[in-house]
Coordinates of N, CA, C and O in Angstrom, one line a residue:
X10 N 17.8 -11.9 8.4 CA 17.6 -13.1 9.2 C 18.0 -12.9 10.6 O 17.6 -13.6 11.5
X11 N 18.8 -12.0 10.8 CA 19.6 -11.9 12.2 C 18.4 -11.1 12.7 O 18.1 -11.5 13.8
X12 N 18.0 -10.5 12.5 CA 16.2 -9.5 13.4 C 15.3 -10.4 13.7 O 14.6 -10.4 14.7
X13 N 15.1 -11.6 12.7 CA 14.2 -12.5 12.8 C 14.6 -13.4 14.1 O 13.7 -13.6 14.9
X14 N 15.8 -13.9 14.2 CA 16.4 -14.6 15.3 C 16.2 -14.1 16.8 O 16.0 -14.9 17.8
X15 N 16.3 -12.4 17.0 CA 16.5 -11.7 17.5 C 14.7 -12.1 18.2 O 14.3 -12.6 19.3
X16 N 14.2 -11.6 17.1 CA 12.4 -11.6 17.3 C 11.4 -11.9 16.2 O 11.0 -11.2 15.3
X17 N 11.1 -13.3 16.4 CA 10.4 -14.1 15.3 C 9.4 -13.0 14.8 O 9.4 -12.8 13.6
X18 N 8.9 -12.5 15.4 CA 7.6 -11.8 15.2 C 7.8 -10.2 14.3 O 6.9 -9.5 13.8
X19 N 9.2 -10.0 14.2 CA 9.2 -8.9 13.7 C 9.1 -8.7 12.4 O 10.1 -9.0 11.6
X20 N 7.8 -8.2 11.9 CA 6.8 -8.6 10.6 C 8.3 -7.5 9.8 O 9.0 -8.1 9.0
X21 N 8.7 -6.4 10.0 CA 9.1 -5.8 8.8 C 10.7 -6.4 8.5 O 11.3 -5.9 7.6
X22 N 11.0 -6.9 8.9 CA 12.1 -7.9 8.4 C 11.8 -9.2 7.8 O 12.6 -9.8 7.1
X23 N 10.8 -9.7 8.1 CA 9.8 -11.0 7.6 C 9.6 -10.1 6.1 O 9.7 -10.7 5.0
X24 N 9.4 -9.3 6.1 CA 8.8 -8.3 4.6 C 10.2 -8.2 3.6 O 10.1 -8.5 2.4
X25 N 11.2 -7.7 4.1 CA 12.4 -7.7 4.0 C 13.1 -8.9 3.5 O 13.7 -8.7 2.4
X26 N 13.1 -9.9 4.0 CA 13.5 -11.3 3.6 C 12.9 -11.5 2.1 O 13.5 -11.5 1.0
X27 N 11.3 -11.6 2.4 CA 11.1 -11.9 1.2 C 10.9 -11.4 -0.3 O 10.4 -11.9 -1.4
X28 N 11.5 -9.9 0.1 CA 12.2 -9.2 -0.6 C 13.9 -9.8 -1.1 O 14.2 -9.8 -2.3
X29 N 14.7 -10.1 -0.5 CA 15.8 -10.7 -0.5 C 15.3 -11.7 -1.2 O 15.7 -11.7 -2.4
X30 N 14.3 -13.0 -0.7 CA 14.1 -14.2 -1.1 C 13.2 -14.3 -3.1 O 13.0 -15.3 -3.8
X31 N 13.0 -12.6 -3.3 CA 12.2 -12.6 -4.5 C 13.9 -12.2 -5.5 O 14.4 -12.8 -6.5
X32 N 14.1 -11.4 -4.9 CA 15.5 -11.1 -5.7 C 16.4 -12.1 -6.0 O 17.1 -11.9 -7.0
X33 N 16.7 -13.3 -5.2 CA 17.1 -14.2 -5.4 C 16.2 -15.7 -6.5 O 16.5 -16.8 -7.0
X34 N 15.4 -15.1 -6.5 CA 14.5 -16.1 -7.3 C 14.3 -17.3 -6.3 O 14.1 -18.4 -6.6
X35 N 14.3 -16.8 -5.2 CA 13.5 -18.4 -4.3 C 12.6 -18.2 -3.9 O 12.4 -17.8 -2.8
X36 N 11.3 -18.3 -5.1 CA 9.8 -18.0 -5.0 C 9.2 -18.5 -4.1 O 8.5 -17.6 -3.7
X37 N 9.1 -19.6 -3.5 CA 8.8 -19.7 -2.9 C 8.9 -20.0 -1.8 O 8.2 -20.9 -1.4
X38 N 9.9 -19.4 -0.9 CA 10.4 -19.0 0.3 C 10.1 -17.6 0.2 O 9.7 -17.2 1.3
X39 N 10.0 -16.5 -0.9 CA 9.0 -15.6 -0.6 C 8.0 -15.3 -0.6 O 7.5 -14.3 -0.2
X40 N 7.2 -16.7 -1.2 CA 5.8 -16.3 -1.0 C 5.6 -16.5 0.8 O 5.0 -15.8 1.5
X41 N 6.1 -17.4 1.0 CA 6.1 -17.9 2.4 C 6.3 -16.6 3.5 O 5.6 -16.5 4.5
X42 N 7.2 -15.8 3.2 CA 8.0 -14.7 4.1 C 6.3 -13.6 3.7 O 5.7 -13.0 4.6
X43 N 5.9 -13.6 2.5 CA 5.0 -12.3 2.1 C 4.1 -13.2 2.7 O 4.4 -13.1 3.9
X44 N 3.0 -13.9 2.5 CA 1.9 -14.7 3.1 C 2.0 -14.0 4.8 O 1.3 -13.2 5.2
X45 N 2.9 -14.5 5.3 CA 2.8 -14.4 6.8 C 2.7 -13.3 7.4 O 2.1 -13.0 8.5
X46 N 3.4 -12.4 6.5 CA 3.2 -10.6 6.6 C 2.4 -10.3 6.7 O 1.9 -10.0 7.7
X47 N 1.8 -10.3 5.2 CA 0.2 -10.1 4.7 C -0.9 -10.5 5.7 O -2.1 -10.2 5.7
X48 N -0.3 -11.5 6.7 CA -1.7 -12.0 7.2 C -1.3 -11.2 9.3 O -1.8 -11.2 10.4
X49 N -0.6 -10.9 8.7 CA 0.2 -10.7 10.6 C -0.8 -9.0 11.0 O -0.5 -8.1 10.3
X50 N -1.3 -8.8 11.6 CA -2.0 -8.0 12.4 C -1.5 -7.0 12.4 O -2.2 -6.1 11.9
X51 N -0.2 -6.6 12.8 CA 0.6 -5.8 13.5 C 1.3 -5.1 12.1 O 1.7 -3.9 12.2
X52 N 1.3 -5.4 11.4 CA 2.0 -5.1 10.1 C 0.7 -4.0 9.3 O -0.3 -4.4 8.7
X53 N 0.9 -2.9 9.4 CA -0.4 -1.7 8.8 C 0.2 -1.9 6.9 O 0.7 -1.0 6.2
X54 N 0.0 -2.7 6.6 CA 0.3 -2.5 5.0 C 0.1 -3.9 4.4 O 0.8 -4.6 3.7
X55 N -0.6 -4.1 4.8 CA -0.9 -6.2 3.9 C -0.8 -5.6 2.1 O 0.1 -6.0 1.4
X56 N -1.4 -4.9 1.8 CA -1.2 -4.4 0.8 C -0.3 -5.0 -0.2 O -0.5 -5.9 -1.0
X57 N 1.3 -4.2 0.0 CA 2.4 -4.3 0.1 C 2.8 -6.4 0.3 O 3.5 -6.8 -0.7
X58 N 2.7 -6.9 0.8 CA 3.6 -8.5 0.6 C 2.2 -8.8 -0.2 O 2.6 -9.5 -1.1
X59 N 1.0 -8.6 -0.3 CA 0.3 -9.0 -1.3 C 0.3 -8.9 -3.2 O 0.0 -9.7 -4.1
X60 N 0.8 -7.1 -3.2 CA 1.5 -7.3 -4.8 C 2.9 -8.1 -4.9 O 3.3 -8.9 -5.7
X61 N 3.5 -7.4 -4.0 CA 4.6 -8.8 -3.9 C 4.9 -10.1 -4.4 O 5.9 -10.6 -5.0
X62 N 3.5 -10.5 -3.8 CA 3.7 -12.1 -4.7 C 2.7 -12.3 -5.5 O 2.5 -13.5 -5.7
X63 N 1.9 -11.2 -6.2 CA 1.6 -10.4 -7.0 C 3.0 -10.8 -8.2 O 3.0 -11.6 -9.1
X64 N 4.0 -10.0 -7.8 CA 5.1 -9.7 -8.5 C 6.2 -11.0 -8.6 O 7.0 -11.0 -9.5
X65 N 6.1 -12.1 -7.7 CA 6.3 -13.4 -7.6 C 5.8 -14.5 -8.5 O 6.6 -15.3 -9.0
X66 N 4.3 -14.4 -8.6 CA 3.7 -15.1 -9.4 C 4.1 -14.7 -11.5 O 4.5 -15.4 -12.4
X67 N 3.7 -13.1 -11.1 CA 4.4 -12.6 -12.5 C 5.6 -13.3 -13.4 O 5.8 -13.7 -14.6
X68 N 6.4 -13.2 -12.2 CA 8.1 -13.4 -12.7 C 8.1 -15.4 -12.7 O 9.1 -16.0 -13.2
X69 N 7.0 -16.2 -12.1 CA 6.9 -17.3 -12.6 C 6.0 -17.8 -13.9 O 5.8 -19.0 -14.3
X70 N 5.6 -16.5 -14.5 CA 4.9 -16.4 -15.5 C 3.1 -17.2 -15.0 O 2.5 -17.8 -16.0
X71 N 2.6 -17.2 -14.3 CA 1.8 -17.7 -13.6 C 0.6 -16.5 -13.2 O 0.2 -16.0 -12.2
X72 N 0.3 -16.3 -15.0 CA -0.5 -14.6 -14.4 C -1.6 -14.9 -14.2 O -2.3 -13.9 -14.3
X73 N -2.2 -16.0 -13.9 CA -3.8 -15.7 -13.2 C -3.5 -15.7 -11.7 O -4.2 -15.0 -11.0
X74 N -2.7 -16.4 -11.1 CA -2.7 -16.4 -9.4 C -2.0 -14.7 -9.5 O -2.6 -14.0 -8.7
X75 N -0.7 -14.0 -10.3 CA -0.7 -13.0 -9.9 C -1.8 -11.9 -10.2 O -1.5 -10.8 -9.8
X76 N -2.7 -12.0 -10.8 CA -3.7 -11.0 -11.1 C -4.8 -11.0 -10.0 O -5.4 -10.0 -9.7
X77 N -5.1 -12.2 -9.3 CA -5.5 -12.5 -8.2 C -5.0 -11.6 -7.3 O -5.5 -10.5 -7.2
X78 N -3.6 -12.1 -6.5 CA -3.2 -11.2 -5.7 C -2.9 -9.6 -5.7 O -2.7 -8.8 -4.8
X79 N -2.9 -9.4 -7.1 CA -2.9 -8.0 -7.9 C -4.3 -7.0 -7.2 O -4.4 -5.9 -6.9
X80 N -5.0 -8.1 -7.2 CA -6.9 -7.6 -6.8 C -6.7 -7.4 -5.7 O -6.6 -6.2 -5.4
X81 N -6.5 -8.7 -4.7 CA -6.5 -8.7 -3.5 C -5.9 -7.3 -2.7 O -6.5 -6.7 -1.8
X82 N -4.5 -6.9 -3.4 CA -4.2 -5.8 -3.0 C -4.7 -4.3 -3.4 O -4.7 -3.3 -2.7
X83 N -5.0 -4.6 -4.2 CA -6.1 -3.2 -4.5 C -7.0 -3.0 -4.0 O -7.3 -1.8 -4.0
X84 N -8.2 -4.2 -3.2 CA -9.4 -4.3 -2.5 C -8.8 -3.4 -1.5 O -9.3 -2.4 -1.2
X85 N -7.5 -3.7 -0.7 CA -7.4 -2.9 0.6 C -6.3 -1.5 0.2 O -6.1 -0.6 1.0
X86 N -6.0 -1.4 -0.7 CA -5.8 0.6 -1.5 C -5.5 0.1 -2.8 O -4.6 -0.5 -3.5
X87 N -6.8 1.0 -2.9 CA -7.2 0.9 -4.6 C -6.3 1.7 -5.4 O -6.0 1.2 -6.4
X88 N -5.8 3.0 -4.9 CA -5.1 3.6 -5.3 C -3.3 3.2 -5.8 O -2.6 3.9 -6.4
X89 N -2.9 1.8 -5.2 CA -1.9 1.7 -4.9 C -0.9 0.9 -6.1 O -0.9 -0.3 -6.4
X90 N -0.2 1.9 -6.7 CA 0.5 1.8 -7.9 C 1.3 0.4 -8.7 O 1.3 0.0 -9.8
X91 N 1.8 -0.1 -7.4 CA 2.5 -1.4 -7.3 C 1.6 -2.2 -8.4 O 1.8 -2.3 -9.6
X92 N 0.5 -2.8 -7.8 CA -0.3 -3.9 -8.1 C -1.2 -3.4 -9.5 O -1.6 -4.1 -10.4
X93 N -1.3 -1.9 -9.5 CA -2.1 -1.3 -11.1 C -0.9 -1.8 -12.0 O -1.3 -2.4 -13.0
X94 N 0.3 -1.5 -11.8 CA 1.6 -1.8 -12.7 C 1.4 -3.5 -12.9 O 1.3 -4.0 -14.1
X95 N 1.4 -4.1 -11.8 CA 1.7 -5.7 -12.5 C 0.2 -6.0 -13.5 O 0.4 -6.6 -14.6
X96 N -1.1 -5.7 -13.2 CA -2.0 -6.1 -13.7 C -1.9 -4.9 -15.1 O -2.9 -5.2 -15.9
X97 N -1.4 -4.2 -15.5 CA -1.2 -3.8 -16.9 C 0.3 -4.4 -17.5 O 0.4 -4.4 -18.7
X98 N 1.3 -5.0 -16.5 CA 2.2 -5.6 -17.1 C 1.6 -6.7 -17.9 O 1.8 -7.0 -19.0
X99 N 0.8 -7.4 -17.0 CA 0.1 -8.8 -17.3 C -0.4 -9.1 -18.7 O -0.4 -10.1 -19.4
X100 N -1.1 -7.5 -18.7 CA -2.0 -7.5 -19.9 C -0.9 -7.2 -21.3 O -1.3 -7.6 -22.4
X101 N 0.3 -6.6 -21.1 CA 0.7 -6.2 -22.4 C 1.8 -7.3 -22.2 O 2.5 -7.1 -23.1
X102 N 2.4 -8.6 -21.4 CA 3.1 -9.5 -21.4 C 2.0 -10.2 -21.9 O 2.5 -10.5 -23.0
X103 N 1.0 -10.7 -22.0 CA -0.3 -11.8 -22.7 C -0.8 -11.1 -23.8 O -2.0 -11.3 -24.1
X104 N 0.3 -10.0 -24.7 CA -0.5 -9.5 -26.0 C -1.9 -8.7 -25.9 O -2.2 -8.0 -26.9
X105 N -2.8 -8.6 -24.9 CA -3.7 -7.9 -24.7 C -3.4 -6.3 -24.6 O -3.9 -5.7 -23.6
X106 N -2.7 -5.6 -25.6 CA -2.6 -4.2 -25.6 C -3.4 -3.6 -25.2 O -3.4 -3.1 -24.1
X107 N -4.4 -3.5 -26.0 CA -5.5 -2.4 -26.4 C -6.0 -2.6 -24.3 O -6.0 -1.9 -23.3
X108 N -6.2 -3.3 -24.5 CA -6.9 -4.2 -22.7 C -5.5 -3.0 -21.7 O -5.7 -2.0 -21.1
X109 N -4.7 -3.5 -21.9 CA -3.7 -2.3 -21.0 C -4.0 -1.0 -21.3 O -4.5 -0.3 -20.4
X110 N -3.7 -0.5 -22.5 CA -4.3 1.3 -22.9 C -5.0 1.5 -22.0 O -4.9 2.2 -21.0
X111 N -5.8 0.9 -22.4 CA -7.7 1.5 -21.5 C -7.6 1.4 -20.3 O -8.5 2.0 -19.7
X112 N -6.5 0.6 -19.4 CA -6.9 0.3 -18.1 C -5.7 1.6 -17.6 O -5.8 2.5 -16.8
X113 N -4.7 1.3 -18.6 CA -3.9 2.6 -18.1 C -3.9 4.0 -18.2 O -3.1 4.8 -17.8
X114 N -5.0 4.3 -19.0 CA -5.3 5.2 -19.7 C -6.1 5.5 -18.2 O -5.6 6.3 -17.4
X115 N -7.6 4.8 -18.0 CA -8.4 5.2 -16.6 C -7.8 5.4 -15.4 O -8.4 6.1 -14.6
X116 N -6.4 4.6 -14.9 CA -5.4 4.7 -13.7 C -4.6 6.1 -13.7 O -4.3 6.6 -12.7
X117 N -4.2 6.5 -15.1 CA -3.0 7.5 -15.1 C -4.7 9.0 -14.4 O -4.7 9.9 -13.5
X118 N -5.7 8.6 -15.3 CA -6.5 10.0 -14.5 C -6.6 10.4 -13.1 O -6.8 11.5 -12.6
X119 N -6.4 9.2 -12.6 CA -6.4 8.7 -11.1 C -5.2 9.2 -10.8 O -5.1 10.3 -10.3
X120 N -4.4 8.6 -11.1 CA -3.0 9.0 -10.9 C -2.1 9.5 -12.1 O -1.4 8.8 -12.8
X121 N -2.1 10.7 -12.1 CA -1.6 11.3 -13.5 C 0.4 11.6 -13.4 O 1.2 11.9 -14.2
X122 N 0.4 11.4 -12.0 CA 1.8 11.4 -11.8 C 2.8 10.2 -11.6 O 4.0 10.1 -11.5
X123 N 2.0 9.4 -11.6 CA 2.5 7.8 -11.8 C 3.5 7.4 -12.5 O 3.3 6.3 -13.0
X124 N 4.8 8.0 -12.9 CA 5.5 7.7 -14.1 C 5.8 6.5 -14.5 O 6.2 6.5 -15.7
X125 N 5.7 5.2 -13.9 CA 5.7 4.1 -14.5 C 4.7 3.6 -15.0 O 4.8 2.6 -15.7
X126 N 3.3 4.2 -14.6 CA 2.2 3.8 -15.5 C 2.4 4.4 -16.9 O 2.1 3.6 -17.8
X127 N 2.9 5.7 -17.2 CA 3.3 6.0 -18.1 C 3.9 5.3 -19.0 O 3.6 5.2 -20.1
X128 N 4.8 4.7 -18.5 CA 6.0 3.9 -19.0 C 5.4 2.8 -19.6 O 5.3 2.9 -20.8
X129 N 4.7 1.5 -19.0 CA 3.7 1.1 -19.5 C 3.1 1.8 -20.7 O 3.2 1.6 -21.9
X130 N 2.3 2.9 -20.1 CA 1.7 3.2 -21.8 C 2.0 3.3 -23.0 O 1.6 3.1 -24.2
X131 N 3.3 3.9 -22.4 CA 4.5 4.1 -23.9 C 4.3 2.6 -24.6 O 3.8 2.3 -25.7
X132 N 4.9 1.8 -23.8 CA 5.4 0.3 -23.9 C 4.0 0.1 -24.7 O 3.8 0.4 -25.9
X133 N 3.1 -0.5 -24.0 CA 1.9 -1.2 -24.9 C 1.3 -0.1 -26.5 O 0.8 -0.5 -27.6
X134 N 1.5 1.0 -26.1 CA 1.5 1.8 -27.6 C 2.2 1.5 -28.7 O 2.0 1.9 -29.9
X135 N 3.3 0.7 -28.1 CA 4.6 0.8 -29.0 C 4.6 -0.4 -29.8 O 5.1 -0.6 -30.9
X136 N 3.8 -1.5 -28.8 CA 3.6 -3.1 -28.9 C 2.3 -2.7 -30.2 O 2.5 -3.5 -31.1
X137 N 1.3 -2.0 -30.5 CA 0.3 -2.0 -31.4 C 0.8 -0.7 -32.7 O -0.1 -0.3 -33.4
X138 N 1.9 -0.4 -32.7 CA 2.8 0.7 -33.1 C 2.4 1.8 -33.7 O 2.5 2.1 -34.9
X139 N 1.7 2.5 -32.5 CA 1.0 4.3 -32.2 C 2.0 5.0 -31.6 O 2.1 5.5 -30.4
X140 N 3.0 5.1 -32.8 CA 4.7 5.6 -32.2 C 4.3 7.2 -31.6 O 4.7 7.8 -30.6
X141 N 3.3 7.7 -32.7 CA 3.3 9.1 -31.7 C 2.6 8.9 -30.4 O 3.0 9.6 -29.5
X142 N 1.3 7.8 -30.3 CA 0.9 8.1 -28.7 C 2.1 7.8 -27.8 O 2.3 8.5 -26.8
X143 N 3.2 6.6 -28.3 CA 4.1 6.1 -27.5 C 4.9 7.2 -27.0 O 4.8 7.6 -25.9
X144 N 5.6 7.5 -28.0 CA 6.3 9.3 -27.8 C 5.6 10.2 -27.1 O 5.9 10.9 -26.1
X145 N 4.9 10.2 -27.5 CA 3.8 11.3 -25.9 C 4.0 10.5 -24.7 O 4.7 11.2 -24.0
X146 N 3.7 9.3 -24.1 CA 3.9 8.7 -23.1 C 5.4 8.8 -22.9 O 5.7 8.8 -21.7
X147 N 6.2 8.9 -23.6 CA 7.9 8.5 -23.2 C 8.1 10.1 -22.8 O 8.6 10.4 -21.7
X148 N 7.6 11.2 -23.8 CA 8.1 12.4 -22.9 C 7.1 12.6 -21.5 O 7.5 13.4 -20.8
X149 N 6.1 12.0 -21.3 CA 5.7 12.0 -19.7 C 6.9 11.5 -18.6 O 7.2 11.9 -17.5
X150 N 7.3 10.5 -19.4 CA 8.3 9.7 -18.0 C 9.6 10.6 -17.7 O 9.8 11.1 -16.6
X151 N 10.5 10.9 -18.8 CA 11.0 12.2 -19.0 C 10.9 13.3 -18.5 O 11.9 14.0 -18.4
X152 N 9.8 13.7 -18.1 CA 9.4 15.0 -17.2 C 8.9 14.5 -15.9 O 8.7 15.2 -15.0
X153 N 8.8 12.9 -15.8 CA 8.4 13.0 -14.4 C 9.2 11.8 -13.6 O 9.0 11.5 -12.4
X154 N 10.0 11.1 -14.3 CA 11.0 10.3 -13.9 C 12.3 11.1 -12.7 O 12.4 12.2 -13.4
X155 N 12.8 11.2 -12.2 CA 13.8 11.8 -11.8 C 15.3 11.1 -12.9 O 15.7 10.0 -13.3
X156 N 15.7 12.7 -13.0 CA 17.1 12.9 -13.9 C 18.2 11.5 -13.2 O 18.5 11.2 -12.1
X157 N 18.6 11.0 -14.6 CA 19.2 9.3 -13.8 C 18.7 8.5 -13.6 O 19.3 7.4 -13.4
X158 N 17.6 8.5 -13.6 CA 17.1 7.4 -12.9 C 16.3 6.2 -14.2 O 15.6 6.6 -15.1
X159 N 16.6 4.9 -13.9 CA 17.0 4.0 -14.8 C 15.0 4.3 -15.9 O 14.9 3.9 -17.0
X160 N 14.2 4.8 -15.3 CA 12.8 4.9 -16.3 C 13.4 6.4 -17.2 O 12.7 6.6 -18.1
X161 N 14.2 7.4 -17.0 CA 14.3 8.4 -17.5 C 15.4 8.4 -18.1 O 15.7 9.5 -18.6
X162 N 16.5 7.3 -18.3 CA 17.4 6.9 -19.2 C 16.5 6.5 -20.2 O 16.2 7.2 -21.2
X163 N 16.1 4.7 -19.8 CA 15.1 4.6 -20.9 C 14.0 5.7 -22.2 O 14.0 5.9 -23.4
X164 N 13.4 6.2 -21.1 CA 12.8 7.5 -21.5 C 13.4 8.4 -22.9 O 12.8 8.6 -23.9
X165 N 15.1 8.8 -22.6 CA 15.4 9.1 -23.1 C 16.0 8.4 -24.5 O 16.1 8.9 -25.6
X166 N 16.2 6.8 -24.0 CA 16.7 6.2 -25.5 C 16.0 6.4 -26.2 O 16.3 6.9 -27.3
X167 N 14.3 5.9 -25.9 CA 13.0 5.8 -26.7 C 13.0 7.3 -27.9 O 12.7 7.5 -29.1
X168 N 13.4 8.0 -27.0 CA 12.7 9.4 -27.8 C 14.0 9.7 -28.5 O 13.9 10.8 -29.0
X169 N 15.0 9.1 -28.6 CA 16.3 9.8 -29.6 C 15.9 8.8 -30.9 O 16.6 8.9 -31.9

């Protein structure tokens, strides 16, 4: 807030906030901080505060507005992992497994280094219980998670 005071306009602390304001669970003071990002000129990544609240809507369990914004952010990089993750979270949080496999299955070819899409796959394999596809997915994150780090702990509980 003190950058913001400093200079209303300064979009990457406005991005920041409503990072702070998502972590705090005040949805909606971050959608407000992500909105204005998203729409601010000067900011090269609308992308970004668009899965955001993407990721906002998710965590108010409100998954058609975030699958929406999920899109929205992909129209401007299709490629971009954030928003593939919440719209396969979506699908295996609404029981629609098989609907996640397939989408994550066509994203990981795209992106085969993705380790949380991985992680996902494990996850929804495990939800229709294809323990060996899951286990193939869990040693992906494993090999491509970095050592410590909280997907490659997991990683590891899965597969002991």
């Amino acid at each position: 807030q003190i950058a913001l005071k400093e200079k209303e306009d300064f979009v990457y602390a406005k991005n920041n906030l409503g990072a702070v304001y998502m972590a705090m669970s005040e949805w909606d003071s971050a959608i407000q901080c992500f909105e204005e990002v998203s729409q601010d000129i000067l900011y090269p990544y609308p992308e970004i505060p668009l899965s955001n609240i993407g990721w906002v809507y998710f965590d108010r369990k409100n998954y058609k507005q975030a699958n929406d914004y999920f899109k929205k952010s992909l129209e401007i990089k299709a490629d971009f992992i954030n928003p593939i993750h919440g719209m396969a979270s979506i699908s295996i949080e609404t029981g629609l497994y098989r609907q996640a496999i397939k989408y994550l299955r066509s994203e990981l070819k795209k992106n085969p280094e993705a380790v949380i899409l991985h992680s996902d796959l494990a996850r929804a394999y495990e939800k229709i219980n294809e323990q060996t596809q899951a286990q193939r997915s869990w040693k992906k994150v494993l090999k491509l998670a970095p050592a410590g780090s909280a997907l490659a702990l997991e990683a590891g509980k899965r597969l002991d």
